[in-house]
Amino acid sequence: MKRLTVMLTVLLFSSFVAFAQQREGAHPSAHASAGPAHVGGGHIPAHGPTPSRGAPHAVAKEHGDEHRTFRDEPGHPEAPHVHADGDRWVGHDTGRNDAHYHLDHPWEHGHFGGEIGRNHVYRIEGGGRDRFWFGGGFFAVAPYDYDYVNDWLWASDDIVLYDDPDHPGWYLAYNPRLGTYVHVDYLGPQ
């Protein structure tokens, strides 16, 4: 009888711990206000970034060909990202004249025919940073953004597309799992 009581106690305690961990992980946004602004964890921004009002030449000159730093708070990624608290797009501030995102022929392959914005989540179906596909279209990450997709899963990550208000010909592909985004070029239909 004593052995049965101990086993039931252990089982009950284990169940309680598992329930508490599951509950804590179920709502990551609930913990956003407790510390630094939350990034990733499934959050999808309500809208894309607003056009940059900053001084694009100063930002471009300051950083030259070197990659900028985006880790604005402890625990945040070293990549352009979106704060879940307020949907602030960190890193989208270089303006229209950023040479890293210049295309000689914007929209050379047309516009993506699928829906874009927060209500349209796509699953990456395969490929890599140079050419990947989802939603019936092929895309490529901007070469300047290659380092920011090292943690992306090219056969299973979700993606949400937003218009880029500053760089003609580019979309912003946002990864809800990581909370990061990159510039992507539409390469045409599958």
mmCIF file of N, CA and C in Angstrom, residues 51-177:
data_model
loop_
_atom_site.group_PDB
_atom_site.id
_atom_site.type_symbol
_atom_site.label_atom_id
_atom_site.label_comp_id
_atom_site.label_asym_id
_atom_site.label_seq_id
_atom_site.Cartn_x
_atom_site.Cartn_y
_atom_site.Cartn_z
ATOM 1 N N PRO A 51 6.665 53.122 -44.337
ATOM 2 C CA PRO A 51 7.824 53.633 -45.080
ATOM 3 C C PRO A 51 8.812 54.308 -44.128
ATOM 4 N N SER A 52 10.079 54.131 -44.411
ATOM 5 C CA SER A 52 11.127 54.694 -43.568
ATOM 6 C C SER A 52 11.142 56.210 -43.684
ATOM 7 N N ARG A 53 11.288 56.872 -42.556
ATOM 8 C CA ARG A 53 11.395 58.337 -42.554
ATOM 9 C C ARG A 53 12.786 58.761 -42.134
ATOM 10 N N GLY A 54 13.649 57.771 -41.897
ATOM 11 C CA GLY A 54 15.003 58.046 -41.432
ATOM 12 C C GLY A 54 15.864 58.631 -42.524
ATOM 13 N N ALA A 55 17.115 58.812 -42.191
ATOM 14 C CA ALA A 55 18.090 59.332 -43.139
ATOM 15 C C ALA A 55 18.793 58.151 -43.788
ATOM 16 N N PRO A 56 18.302 57.704 -44.950
ATOM 17 C CA PRO A 56 18.855 56.494 -45.554
ATOM 18 C C PRO A 56 20.342 56.588 -45.862
ATOM 19 N N HIS A 57 20.798 57.756 -46.268
ATOM 20 C CA HIS A 57 22.212 57.884 -46.621
ATOM 21 C C HIS A 57 23.088 57.726 -45.386
ATOM 22 N N ALA A 58 22.663 58.278 -44.255
ATOM 23 C CA ALA A 58 23.451 58.174 -43.024
ATOM 24 C C ALA A 58 23.546 56.721 -42.572
ATOM 25 N N VAL A 59 22.453 55.994 -42.637
ATOM 26 C CA VAL A 59 22.476 54.594 -42.217
ATOM 27 C C VAL A 59 23.365 53.786 -43.148
ATOM 28 N N ALA A 60 23.206 53.979 -44.460
ATOM 29 C CA ALA A 60 23.997 53.220 -45.426
ATOM 30 C C ALA A 60 25.487 53.537 -45.285
ATOM 31 N N LYS A 61 25.849 54.818 -45.110
ATOM 32 C CA LYS A 61 27.251 55.194 -44.969
ATOM 33 C C LYS A 61 27.824 54.674 -43.657
ATOM 34 N N GLU A 62 27.038 54.774 -42.604
ATOM 35 C CA GLU A 62 27.505 54.349 -41.285
ATOM 36 C C GLU A 62 27.873 52.877 -41.284
ATOM 37 N N HIS A 63 27.136 52.066 -42.009
ATOM 38 C CA HIS A 63 27.340 50.628 -41.976
ATOM 39 C C HIS A 63 28.110 50.107 -43.182
ATOM 40 N N GLY A 64 28.272 50.910 -44.218
ATOM 41 C CA GLY A 64 29.017 50.487 -45.393
ATOM 42 C C GLY A 64 28.604 49.105 -45.861
ATOM 43 N N ASP A 65 29.579 48.296 -46.226
ATOM 44 C CA ASP A 65 29.288 46.941 -46.678
ATOM 45 C C ASP A 65 29.179 45.963 -45.519
ATOM 46 N N GLU A 66 29.483 46.402 -44.316
ATOM 47 C CA GLU A 66 29.379 45.539 -43.141
ATOM 48 C C GLU A 66 27.909 45.347 -42.778
ATOM 49 N N HIS A 67 27.606 44.184 -42.222
ATOM 50 C CA HIS A 67 26.239 43.963 -41.759
ATOM 51 C C HIS A 67 26.007 44.729 -40.466
ATOM 52 N N ARG A 68 24.837 45.233 -40.337
ATOM 53 C CA ARG A 68 24.446 45.990 -39.156
ATOM 54 C C ARG A 68 24.154 45.044 -38.002
ATOM 55 N N THR A 69 24.017 45.616 -36.834
ATOM 56 C CA THR A 69 23.617 44.837 -35.675
ATOM 57 C C THR A 69 22.132 45.088 -35.421
ATOM 58 N N PHE A 70 21.398 44.034 -35.102
ATOM 59 C CA PHE A 70 19.963 44.161 -34.885
ATOM 60 C C PHE A 70 19.545 43.701 -33.492
ATOM 61 N N ARG A 71 20.487 43.184 -32.717
ATOM 62 C CA ARG A 71 20.163 42.702 -31.368
ATOM 63 C C ARG A 71 19.960 43.925 -30.485
ATOM 64 N N ASP A 72 18.731 44.422 -30.447
ATOM 65 C CA ASP A 72 18.418 45.639 -29.722
ATOM 66 C C ASP A 72 18.129 45.392 -28.240
ATOM 67 N N GLU A 73 17.915 44.142 -27.863
ATOM 68 C CA GLU A 73 17.669 43.781 -26.471
ATOM 69 C C GLU A 73 18.256 42.397 -26.222
ATOM 70 N N PRO A 74 18.614 42.095 -24.979
ATOM 71 C CA PRO A 74 19.145 40.759 -24.687
ATOM 72 C C PRO A 74 18.159 39.670 -25.117
ATOM 73 N N GLY A 75 18.692 38.643 -25.753
ATOM 74 C CA GLY A 75 17.863 37.531 -26.195
ATOM 75 C C GLY A 75 17.223 37.713 -27.559
ATOM 76 N N HIS A 76 17.375 38.876 -28.162
ATOM 77 C CA HIS A 76 16.819 39.107 -29.494
ATOM 78 C C HIS A 76 17.784 38.605 -30.557
ATOM 79 N N PRO A 77 17.261 38.267 -31.747
ATOM 80 C CA PRO A 77 18.130 37.735 -32.802
ATOM 81 C C PRO A 77 19.034 38.801 -33.409
ATOM 82 N N GLU A 78 20.135 38.341 -33.959
ATOM 83 C CA GLU A 78 21.055 39.211 -34.684
ATOM 84 C C GLU A 78 20.626 39.225 -36.148
ATOM 85 N N ALA A 79 19.373 39.616 -36.366
ATOM 86 C CA ALA A 79 18.766 39.668 -37.695
ATOM 87 C C ALA A 79 17.604 40.652 -37.619
ATOM 88 N N PRO A 80 17.183 41.192 -38.758
ATOM 89 C CA PRO A 80 15.982 42.027 -38.734
ATOM 90 C C PRO A 80 14.830 41.224 -38.135
ATOM 91 N N HIS A 81 14.074 41.832 -37.220
ATOM 92 C CA HIS A 81 13.015 41.113 -36.528
ATOM 93 C C HIS A 81 11.870 42.057 -36.167
ATOM 94 N N VAL A 82 10.774 41.470 -35.670
ATOM 95 C CA VAL A 82 9.592 42.243 -35.299
ATOM 96 C C VAL A 82 9.281 41.989 -33.833
ATOM 97 N N HIS A 83 9.101 43.055 -33.066
ATOM 98 C CA HIS A 83 8.691 42.930 -31.670
ATOM 99 C C HIS A 83 7.203 42.611 -31.629
ATOM 100 N N ALA A 84 6.844 41.572 -30.894
ATOM 101 C CA ALA A 84 5.434 41.199 -30.772
ATOM 102 C C ALA A 84 4.652 42.281 -30.037
ATOM 103 N N ASP A 85 5.310 42.974 -29.133
ATOM 104 C CA ASP A 85 4.669 44.044 -28.373
ATOM 105 C C ASP A 85 4.733 45.325 -29.201
ATOM 106 N N GLY A 86 3.700 45.600 -29.975
ATOM 107 C CA GLY A 86 3.646 46.814 -30.781
ATOM 108 C C GLY A 86 4.009 46.626 -32.243
ATOM 109 N N ASP A 87 4.373 45.410 -32.646
ATOM 110 C CA ASP A 87 4.712 45.133 -34.055
ATOM 111 C C ASP A 87 5.736 46.106 -34.619
ATOM 112 N N ARG A 88 6.795 46.381 -33.855
ATOM 113 C CA ARG A 88 7.865 47.269 -34.324
ATOM 114 C C ARG A 88 8.842 46.467 -35.174
ATOM 115 N N TRP A 89 9.057 46.892 -36.433
ATOM 116 C CA TRP A 89 9.933 46.222 -37.388
ATOM 117 C C TRP A 89 11.356 46.757 -37.190
ATOM 118 N N VAL A 90 12.168 46.027 -36.456
ATOM 119 C CA VAL A 90 13.544 46.432 -36.187
ATOM 120 C C VAL A 90 14.390 46.163 -37.434
ATOM 121 N N GLY A 91 15.068 47.191 -37.917
ATOM 122 C CA GLY A 91 15.965 47.037 -39.057
ATOM 123 C C GLY A 91 15.415 47.535 -40.374
ATOM 124 N N HIS A 92 14.153 47.906 -40.416
ATOM 125 C CA HIS A 92 13.597 48.399 -41.680
ATOM 126 C C HIS A 92 13.611 49.923 -41.648
ATOM 127 N N ASP A 93 14.822 50.486 -41.799
ATOM 128 C CA ASP A 93 14.968 51.927 -41.618
ATOM 129 C C ASP A 93 15.990 52.566 -42.553
ATOM 130 N N THR A 94 16.422 51.853 -43.577
ATOM 131 C CA THR A 94 17.458 52.416 -44.450
ATOM 132 C C THR A 94 16.911 53.238 -45.604
ATOM 133 N N GLY A 95 15.619 53.228 -45.822
ATOM 134 C CA GLY A 95 15.023 54.079 -46.847
ATOM 135 C C GLY A 95 15.123 53.520 -48.258
ATOM 136 N N ARG A 96 14.527 54.263 -49.180
ATOM 137 C CA ARG A 96 14.394 53.817 -50.577
ATOM 138 C C ARG A 96 15.721 53.687 -51.316
ATOM 139 N N ASN A 97 16.723 54.429 -50.917
ATOM 140 C CA ASN A 97 17.967 54.451 -51.693
ATOM 141 C C ASN A 97 19.026 53.481 -51.184
ATOM 142 N N ASP A 98 18.633 52.479 -50.429
ATOM 143 C CA ASP A 98 19.591 51.497 -49.927
ATOM 144 C C ASP A 98 20.072 50.630 -51.091
ATOM 145 N N ALA A 99 21.343 50.748 -51.460
ATOM 146 C CA ALA A 99 21.903 50.036 -52.610
ATOM 147 C C ALA A 99 21.859 48.518 -52.441
ATOM 148 N N HIS A 100 21.790 48.026 -51.208
ATOM 149 C CA HIS A 100 21.737 46.581 -50.979
ATOM 150 C C HIS A 100 20.458 45.959 -51.549
ATOM 151 N N TYR A 101 19.429 46.775 -51.724
ATOM 152 C CA TYR A 101 18.140 46.256 -52.196
ATOM 153 C C TYR A 101 17.721 46.882 -53.521
ATOM 154 N N HIS A 102 18.681 47.361 -54.280
ATOM 155 C CA HIS A 102 18.378 47.923 -55.592
ATOM 156 C C HIS A 102 18.184 46.777 -56.595
ATOM 157 N N LEU A 103 17.143 46.865 -57.395
ATOM 158 C CA LEU A 103 16.916 45.926 -58.499
ATOM 159 C C LEU A 103 16.870 46.731 -59.792
ATOM 160 N N ASP A 104 17.627 46.304 -60.783
ATOM 161 C CA ASP A 104 17.611 46.994 -62.079
ATOM 162 C C ASP A 104 16.242 46.896 -62.734
ATOM 163 N N HIS A 105 15.553 45.757 -62.528
ATOM 164 C CA HIS A 105 14.247 45.532 -63.133
ATOM 165 C C HIS A 105 13.256 45.051 -62.065
ATOM 166 N N PRO A 106 12.734 45.989 -61.240
ATOM 167 C CA PRO A 106 11.771 45.565 -60.213
ATOM 168 C C PRO A 106 10.577 44.855 -60.848
ATOM 169 N N TRP A 107 10.114 43.841 -60.182
ATOM 170 C CA TRP A 107 8.962 43.041 -60.608
ATOM 171 C C TRP A 107 9.205 42.396 -61.973
ATOM 172 N N GLU A 108 10.457 42.046 -62.252
ATOM 173 C CA GLU A 108 10.834 41.456 -63.531
ATOM 174 C C GLU A 108 10.002 40.223 -63.878
ATOM 175 N N HIS A 109 9.616 39.454 -62.869
ATOM 176 C CA HIS A 109 8.825 38.232 -63.090
ATOM 177 C C HIS A 109 7.363 38.424 -62.699
ATOM 178 N N GLY A 110 6.949 39.665 -62.548
ATOM 179 C CA GLY A 110 5.576 39.953 -62.151
ATOM 180 C C GLY A 110 5.416 39.995 -60.644
ATOM 181 N N HIS A 111 4.175 40.128 -60.231
ATOM 182 C CA HIS A 111 3.845 40.153 -58.803
ATOM 183 C C HIS A 111 3.350 38.780 -58.383
ATOM 184 N N PHE A 112 3.624 38.425 -57.145
ATOM 185 C CA PHE A 112 3.129 37.169 -56.595
ATOM 186 C C PHE A 112 1.611 37.184 -56.642
ATOM 187 N N GLY A 113 0.999 36.114 -57.180
ATOM 188 C CA GLY A 113 -0.447 36.054 -57.355
ATOM 189 C C GLY A 113 -1.219 35.656 -56.107
ATOM 190 N N GLY A 114 -0.528 35.181 -55.078
ATOM 191 C CA GLY A 114 -1.199 34.785 -53.847
ATOM 192 C C GLY A 114 -1.479 35.979 -52.949
ATOM 193 N N GLU A 115 -2.183 35.708 -51.888
ATOM 194 C CA GLU A 115 -2.519 36.760 -50.927
ATOM 195 C C GLU A 115 -1.311 37.072 -50.048
ATOM 196 N N ILE A 116 -1.255 38.298 -49.565
ATOM 197 C CA ILE A 116 -0.194 38.677 -48.640
ATOM 198 C C ILE A 116 -0.822 39.310 -47.407
ATOM 199 N N GLY A 117 -0.033 39.382 -46.346
ATOM 200 C CA GLY A 117 -0.500 39.974 -45.098
ATOM 201 C C GLY A 117 -0.767 38.919 -44.037
ATOM 202 N N ARG A 118 -1.105 39.378 -42.857
ATOM 203 C CA ARG A 118 -1.187 38.539 -41.660
ATOM 204 C C ARG A 118 -2.172 37.385 -41.756
ATOM 205 N N ASN A 119 -3.175 37.468 -42.580
ATOM 206 C CA ASN A 119 -4.173 36.396 -42.664
ATOM 207 C C ASN A 119 -3.810 35.312 -43.677
ATOM 208 N N HIS A 120 -2.594 35.370 -44.217
ATOM 209 C CA HIS A 120 -2.198 34.419 -45.260
ATOM 210 C C HIS A 120 -0.832 33.828 -44.908
ATOM 211 N N VAL A 121 -0.864 32.715 -44.214
ATOM 212 C CA VAL A 121 0.358 32.032 -43.790
ATOM 213 C C VAL A 121 0.647 30.906 -44.769
ATOM 214 N N TYR A 122 1.858 30.886 -45.288
ATOM 215 C CA TYR A 122 2.295 29.857 -46.227
ATOM 216 C C TYR A 122 3.339 28.974 -45.558
ATOM 217 N N ARG A 123 3.475 27.754 -46.027
ATOM 218 C CA ARG A 123 4.509 26.835 -45.548
ATOM 219 C C ARG A 123 5.550 26.701 -46.637
ATOM 220 N N ILE A 124 6.831 26.934 -46.299
ATOM 221 C CA ILE A 124 7.902 26.729 -47.267
ATOM 222 C C ILE A 124 7.917 25.255 -47.636
ATOM 223 N N GLU A 125 7.947 24.975 -48.936
ATOM 224 C CA GLU A 125 7.837 23.597 -49.422
ATOM 225 C C GLU A 125 9.180 22.996 -49.815
ATOM 226 N N GLY A 126 10.231 23.794 -49.890
ATOM 227 C CA GLY A 126 11.546 23.268 -50.242
ATOM 228 C C GLY A 126 12.453 24.339 -50.781
ATOM 229 N N GLY A 127 13.681 23.925 -51.068
ATOM 230 C CA GLY A 127 14.661 24.830 -51.648
ATOM 231 C C GLY A 127 15.667 25.316 -50.626
ATOM 232 N N GLY A 128 16.156 26.511 -50.840
ATOM 233 C CA GLY A 128 17.148 27.151 -49.989
ATOM 234 C C GLY A 128 17.100 28.645 -50.233
ATOM 235 N N ARG A 129 18.054 29.353 -49.687
ATOM 236 C CA ARG A 129 17.996 30.819 -49.756
ATOM 237 C C ARG A 129 18.043 31.360 -51.186
ATOM 238 N N ASP A 130 18.690 30.639 -52.110
ATOM 239 C CA ASP A 130 18.794 31.113 -53.491
ATOM 240 C C ASP A 130 17.516 30.907 -54.286
ATOM 241 N N ARG A 131 16.748 29.885 -53.894
ATOM 242 C CA ARG A 131 15.485 29.600 -54.593
ATOM 243 C C ARG A 131 14.664 28.668 -53.728
ATOM 244 N N PHE A 132 13.535 29.154 -53.272
ATOM 245 C CA PHE A 132 12.620 28.334 -52.486
ATOM 246 C C PHE A 132 11.211 28.594 -52.976
ATOM 247 N N TRP A 133 10.262 27.763 -52.535
ATOM 248 C CA TRP A 133 8.924 27.894 -53.081
ATOM 249 C C TRP A 133 7.859 27.644 -52.033
ATOM 250 N N PHE A 134 6.725 28.273 -52.293
ATOM 251 C CA PHE A 134 5.496 28.096 -51.509
ATOM 252 C C PHE A 134 4.381 28.810 -52.249
ATOM 253 N N GLY A 135 3.163 28.407 -51.979
ATOM 254 C CA GLY A 135 2.003 29.091 -52.531
ATOM 255 C C GLY A 135 1.978 29.202 -54.043
ATOM 256 N N GLY A 136 2.646 28.285 -54.732
ATOM 257 C CA GLY A 136 2.637 28.309 -56.193
ATOM 258 C C GLY A 136 3.671 29.217 -56.817
ATOM 259 N N GLY A 137 4.590 29.770 -56.015
ATOM 260 C CA GLY A 137 5.601 30.653 -56.566
ATOM 261 C C GLY A 137 6.995 30.354 -56.057
ATOM 262 N N PHE A 138 7.982 30.801 -56.834
ATOM 263 C CA PHE A 138 9.388 30.689 -56.458
ATOM 264 C C PHE A 138 9.877 32.044 -55.958
ATOM 265 N N PHE A 139 10.788 32.003 -54.996
ATOM 266 C CA PHE A 139 11.332 33.217 -54.390
ATOM 267 C C PHE A 139 12.824 33.046 -54.154
ATOM 268 N N ALA A 140 13.530 34.179 -54.001
ATOM 269 C CA ALA A 140 14.947 34.169 -53.647
ATOM 270 C C ALA A 140 15.183 35.236 -52.580
ATOM 271 N N VAL A 141 16.001 34.907 -51.602
ATOM 272 C CA VAL A 141 16.372 35.861 -50.558
ATOM 273 C C VAL A 141 17.384 36.844 -51.139
ATOM 274 N N ALA A 142 17.281 38.101 -50.766
ATOM 275 C CA ALA A 142 18.257 39.112 -51.192
ATOM 276 C C ALA A 142 19.647 38.689 -50.713
ATOM 277 N N PRO A 143 20.653 38.741 -51.588
ATOM 278 C CA PRO A 143 22.003 38.325 -51.173
ATOM 279 C C PRO A 143 22.481 39.010 -49.890
ATOM 280 N N TYR A 144 22.150 40.268 -49.705
ATOM 281 C CA TYR A 144 22.564 40.984 -48.496
ATOM 282 C C TYR A 144 21.952 40.371 -47.228
ATOM 283 N N ASP A 145 20.836 39.667 -47.372
ATOM 284 C CA ASP A 145 20.143 39.079 -46.218
ATOM 285 C C ASP A 145 20.476 37.605 -45.985
ATOM 286 N N TYR A 146 21.386 37.041 -46.757
ATOM 287 C CA TYR A 146 21.691 35.608 -46.638
ATOM 288 C C TYR A 146 21.997 35.178 -45.203
ATOM 289 N N ASP A 147 22.793 35.948 -44.481
ATOM 290 C CA ASP A 147 23.177 35.562 -43.121
ATOM 291 C C ASP A 147 21.997 35.504 -42.155
ATOM 292 N N TYR A 148 20.886 36.114 -42.518
ATOM 293 C CA TYR A 148 19.745 36.180 -41.604
ATOM 294 C C TYR A 148 18.799 34.994 -41.729
ATOM 295 N N VAL A 149 19.073 34.068 -42.635
ATOM 296 C CA VAL A 149 18.193 32.912 -42.816
ATOM 297 C C VAL A 149 18.875 31.595 -42.450
ATOM 298 N N ASN A 150 19.989 31.661 -41.757
ATOM 299 C CA ASN A 150 20.718 30.443 -41.406
ATOM 300 C C ASN A 150 19.890 29.488 -40.548
ATOM 301 N N ASP A 151 18.949 29.993 -39.775
ATOM 302 C CA ASP A 151 18.125 29.147 -38.900
ATOM 303 C C ASP A 151 16.766 28.792 -39.504
ATOM 304 N N TRP A 152 16.509 29.208 -40.725
ATOM 305 C CA TRP A 152 15.217 28.908 -41.342
ATOM 306 C C TRP A 152 15.175 27.449 -41.772
ATOM 307 N N LEU A 153 14.012 26.848 -41.670
ATOM 308 C CA LEU A 153 13.801 25.466 -42.094
ATOM 309 C C LEU A 153 13.122 25.496 -43.456
ATOM 310 N N TRP A 154 13.841 25.090 -44.488
ATOM 311 C CA TRP A 154 13.414 25.271 -45.871
ATOM 312 C C TRP A 154 12.367 24.275 -46.351
ATOM 313 N N ALA A 155 11.922 23.391 -45.502
ATOM 314 C CA ALA A 155 10.862 22.460 -45.898
ATOM 315 C C ALA A 155 9.698 22.480 -44.924
ATOM 316 N N SER A 156 9.735 23.390 -43.937
ATOM 317 C CA SER A 156 8.642 23.334 -42.971
ATOM 318 C C SER A 156 8.303 24.650 -42.279
ATOM 319 N N ASP A 157 9.123 25.689 -42.407
ATOM 320 C CA ASP A 157 8.796 26.943 -41.728
ATOM 321 C C ASP A 157 7.608 27.630 -42.385
ATOM 322 N N ASP A 158 6.830 28.306 -41.571
ATOM 323 C CA ASP A 158 5.750 29.147 -42.080
ATOM 324 C C ASP A 158 6.336 30.496 -42.484
ATOM 325 N N ILE A 159 5.696 31.128 -43.456
ATOM 326 C CA ILE A 159 6.116 32.430 -43.973
ATOM 327 C C ILE A 159 4.880 33.288 -44.174
ATOM 328 N N VAL A 160 4.997 34.564 -43.834
ATOM 329 C CA VAL A 160 3.960 35.542 -44.135
ATOM 330 C C VAL A 160 4.631 36.625 -44.974
ATOM 331 N N LEU A 161 4.039 36.950 -46.113
ATOM 332 C CA LEU A 161 4.599 37.982 -47.000
ATOM 333 C C LEU A 161 3.953 39.329 -46.730
ATOM 334 N N TYR A 162 4.764 40.363 -46.777
ATOM 335 C CA TYR A 162 4.291 41.739 -46.662
ATOM 336 C C TYR A 162 4.921 42.541 -47.801
ATOM 337 N N ASP A 163 4.255 43.587 -48.247
ATOM 338 C CA ASP A 163 4.853 44.499 -49.216
ATOM 339 C C ASP A 163 5.987 45.250 -48.546
ATOM 340 N N ASP A 164 7.045 45.531 -49.291
ATOM 341 C CA ASP A 164 8.130 46.367 -48.793
ATOM 342 C C ASP A 164 7.847 47.786 -49.284
ATOM 343 N N PRO A 165 7.535 48.715 -48.388
ATOM 344 C CA PRO A 165 7.155 50.062 -48.826
ATOM 345 C C PRO A 165 8.326 50.908 -49.315
ATOM 346 N N ASP A 166 9.556 50.458 -49.091
ATOM 347 C CA ASP A 166 10.719 51.269 -49.448
ATOM 348 C C ASP A 166 11.540 50.745 -50.617
ATOM 349 N N HIS A 167 11.454 49.460 -50.906
ATOM 350 C CA HIS A 167 12.343 48.863 -51.904
ATOM 351 C C HIS A 167 11.524 48.210 -53.007
ATOM 352 N N PRO A 168 11.297 48.902 -54.129
ATOM 353 C CA PRO A 168 10.472 48.373 -55.220
ATOM 354 C C PRO A 168 11.005 47.035 -55.744
ATOM 355 N N GLY A 169 10.096 46.088 -55.905
ATOM 356 C CA GLY A 169 10.447 44.778 -56.422
ATOM 357 C C GLY A 169 10.659 43.727 -55.346
ATOM 358 N N TRP A 170 10.694 44.145 -54.078
ATOM 359 C CA TRP A 170 10.935 43.219 -52.981
ATOM 360 C C TRP A 170 9.680 43.026 -52.140
ATOM 361 N N TYR A 171 9.554 41.822 -51.604
ATOM 362 C CA TYR A 171 8.596 41.536 -50.542
ATOM 363 C C TYR A 171 9.404 41.296 -49.276
ATOM 364 N N LEU A 172 8.740 41.386 -48.140
ATOM 365 C CA LEU A 172 9.358 41.002 -46.875
ATOM 366 C C LEU A 172 8.749 39.669 -46.470
ATOM 367 N N ALA A 173 9.590 38.659 -46.299
ATOM 368 C CA ALA A 173 9.148 37.336 -45.854
ATOM 369 C C ALA A 173 9.419 37.242 -44.361
ATOM 370 N N TYR A 174 8.349 37.125 -43.586
ATOM 371 C CA TYR A 174 8.440 37.080 -42.126
ATOM 372 C C TYR A 174 8.274 35.641 -41.655
ATOM 373 N N ASN A 175 9.149 35.197 -40.771
ATOM 374 C CA ASN A 175 9.132 33.847 -40.218
ATOM 375 C C ASN A 175 8.566 33.917 -38.795
ATOM 376 N N PRO A 176 7.308 33.494 -38.576
ATOM 377 C CA PRO A 176 6.696 33.602 -37.242
ATOM 378 C C PRO A 176 7.402 32.779 -36.163
ATOM 379 N N ARG A 177 8.025 31.676 -36.541
ATOM 380 C CA ARG A 177 8.709 30.848 -35.545
ATOM 381 C C ARG A 177 9.864 31.614 -34.911
#
